[in-house]
């Protein structure tokens, strides 16, 4: 019974939309040739150009993510420096801040009127477009945004390097750089490679950065091509864009498959033992780390905040011009207030919904592992693994036509957004809950069953309390991610159902980037408040639930 | 209720709450967010019982959204308030618009009103030239000045693939014997580029990324008033003009509220408010915003709107050919 309900949920939120999408992509062409639609779209010049741009910007961003992430992880993992906790949080900042805010912040930082680079004399000359409106710019900002993925994986790998090995080499007189190059790095290498592939998947599916930098720069990637086609021509082109979505999915899934293969092939058995003892950091290392962090995390956000204080674009920043007019104006805007309310509602509902689905699923996962459940697994993961644009398109295709029986279309309602959020973010809760459920003692459930407790009672009184901390940690992650969601919302929003991400995007496009900056600053503050609140509750959460803590 | 049912139940509750009551009016518009907020506030002062919901995007995207919703079985939209009459005429030809014969149009130039009274002008918006005052020492005077190699190399214009005002502007310019597509070819050869909507134009010029831009007047003049380093020129050959028409959709479920909204748009209170927001009024006897020329003294470029509608697709394709999609 429980299983059937779960199955119905997955069918509704994942299998149906994605299935509809693939069915559409494989439709015959207008003249009836099998796979005609696919052949037609794949042959179009715009498709080739978008594919080439996607590959180029993603590859470039992975190089930047890997270089930055590995160097920072080495510095932080092998050396001890002051303010470690703050530094780690700042390094993770780019992935915590939503990508549209990051992109906006970088635009403000790097423009001719940059409030930070300008006074330093480093701003680019006037009369030319922002240098970030280019393929290189997209690669740079995405590279910084996804750097924490590489950083986290490398840091974890470094902790697994046996300290004895390095110690033995040191005693044998191996110089420091050779210990690094021939012991530490080779052991960490598979993890670096795997995380680079993860960063590639993230880059391929990124919408916020190429939307804000690439649309003005006319660098179209697959996600923005789908968005522009759908927005410009409406669902009549759904078939064409379904093929593009398929292409996008293929790229993402190929990278992830390669990652799984690599992890399996390159895994080295390591002796358990004490990890490397970090020595005090040489001053230049500490200085370099702070400099990098200031440049990638603090400077863009400072530029964004300073822009939000200006009365209009192009006004130079000074104490005389700065003020809080933008904030009072956006807070006085009913649309902006509604966007905040909508996003908060959606994020809370998605977090609660995901927790409610994850609990029984994790229970079954541990206690009744059967075939149907194993079939559900990839279906639950799918909406998180494939790019958000693909999920949104699937939702449109599935829910545009009125639902059977109910005779009402979900398109243009809040419901379609909520369904999309529930589908996409479920794995964020399910993974930690399933992990902690597996560590639990099955005898407890058995004892309760023998004592006569029914399934519902066991779930409520025995299972739920044991995994609650991880469920809450997962729920908070969903809350933070969903609050600033843009990729799904950009395609699914409608009048009265706008979200914060959509509002930032729309204001920027109206030419009101000071207001867009103000809304971004407000949403970032909200996000940081949630981080702070979570950090205060950290001791009730399982160890490792918050990525910026050790 | 079983906990797993809760999300589904919540979904159903949310979607069941969707059908709007007769007192909710949904307006689809291309006018900027902050302006519409002020418009709704003023409207609610006179009509507190009507709650207005908004969908805002570029005219082209608003139209796409509407088509999508019709494909899904119906749109929540009751009133359209978009930039150009071409898009409105398309809707009218598709039989989507309600003919509001008794609309209160006294004091409005009958030449601007649709003969079947399906849509009505709410303001006049002209397209001219914006320039960055830090980068440009000598203000341009004419469209011809803009096509000069140095100027064109640093010019940005809105694309008709996004903006309704640009649809009319390109349609008007290409109908002038002295300009035609030749003018756009020269601009493109000399390095002018197209952005998306007018927002991208003011953005680029105010930031100093471009020195010149083709833009609707209020956006440039409002930015100037707020302190951006820009100024606006009504070119001497004449300007193109759009009327930001308002119309009621035929299958509205709030006809009375929609009529109230349309009449209010044409009233003195609304006209005075749009003057405050930087628009030329359409109502006789309402003065234009301070610093704007008398609309009667403005030279308007004449255009055949029937031909513009017929050539709409062709124009968009020709523009995309020169400036990219």
XYZ file of N, CA and C in Angstrom, chain A residues 20-26 37-38 41 226 237-249 390 393 397:
81
model
N 6.844 11.933 -21.124
C 6.172 12.753 -22.130
C 7.201 13.497 -22.984
N 8.228 14.011 -22.293
C 9.282 14.754 -22.977
C 9.988 13.871 -23.993
N 10.367 12.655 -23.575
C 11.105 11.792 -24.500
C 10.206 11.343 -25.637
N 8.953 11.054 -25.302
C 8.024 10.636 -26.353
C 7.899 11.742 -27.402
N 7.844 13.008 -26.933
C 7.719 14.127 -27.864
C 8.957 14.249 -28.739
N 10.128 14.070 -28.110
C 11.372 14.240 -28.860
C 11.515 13.194 -29.956
N 10.937 12.004 -29.719
C 11.091 10.933 -30.709
C 9.960 10.913 -31.727
N 11.500 14.698 -36.554
C 11.634 15.915 -35.764
C 13.056 16.049 -35.252
N 13.577 14.915 -34.760
C 14.912 14.937 -34.203
C 15.933 15.294 -35.284
N 15.749 19.061 -36.097
C 16.301 19.966 -35.092
C 17.813 19.822 -34.991
N 16.545 26.866 -25.304
C 15.231 26.301 -24.979
C 14.325 27.393 -24.410
N 6.313 25.167 -30.197
C 7.633 24.647 -30.536
C 8.109 23.612 -29.511
N 7.178 23.131 -28.670
C 7.575 22.198 -27.609
C 8.301 20.975 -28.169
N 7.863 20.510 -29.335
C 8.498 19.344 -29.930
C 9.963 19.598 -30.235
N 10.211 20.736 -30.899
C 11.597 21.094 -31.219
C 12.450 21.204 -29.974
N 11.932 21.915 -28.963
C 12.767 22.111 -27.786
C 12.924 20.812 -27.001
N 11.978 19.879 -27.156
C 12.138 18.591 -26.488
C 13.392 17.885 -27.006
N 13.657 18.030 -28.301
C 14.869 17.426 -28.855
C 16.109 18.078 -28.242
N 16.066 19.412 -28.106
C 17.189 20.113 -27.477
C 17.372 19.627 -26.045
N 16.245 19.413 -25.354
C 16.316 18.951 -23.969
C 16.947 17.566 -23.896
N 16.629 16.757 -24.888
C 17.189 15.403 -24.939
C 18.710 15.481 -25.077
N 19.147 16.404 -25.914
C 20.578 16.603 -26.140
C 21.257 17.015 -24.829
N 20.591 17.932 -24.141
C 21.102 18.436 -22.860
C 21.216 17.288 -21.858
N 20.154 16.461 -21.806
C 20.157 15.323 -20.898
C 21.297 14.370 -21.238
N 15.169 20.813 -18.457
C 14.540 19.606 -18.987
C 13.322 19.241 -18.136
N 10.448 21.626 -18.850
C 9.827 21.351 -20.133
C 8.918 20.129 -20.044
N 4.890 19.868 -20.882
C 4.317 18.903 -21.813
C 3.272 18.029 -21.130
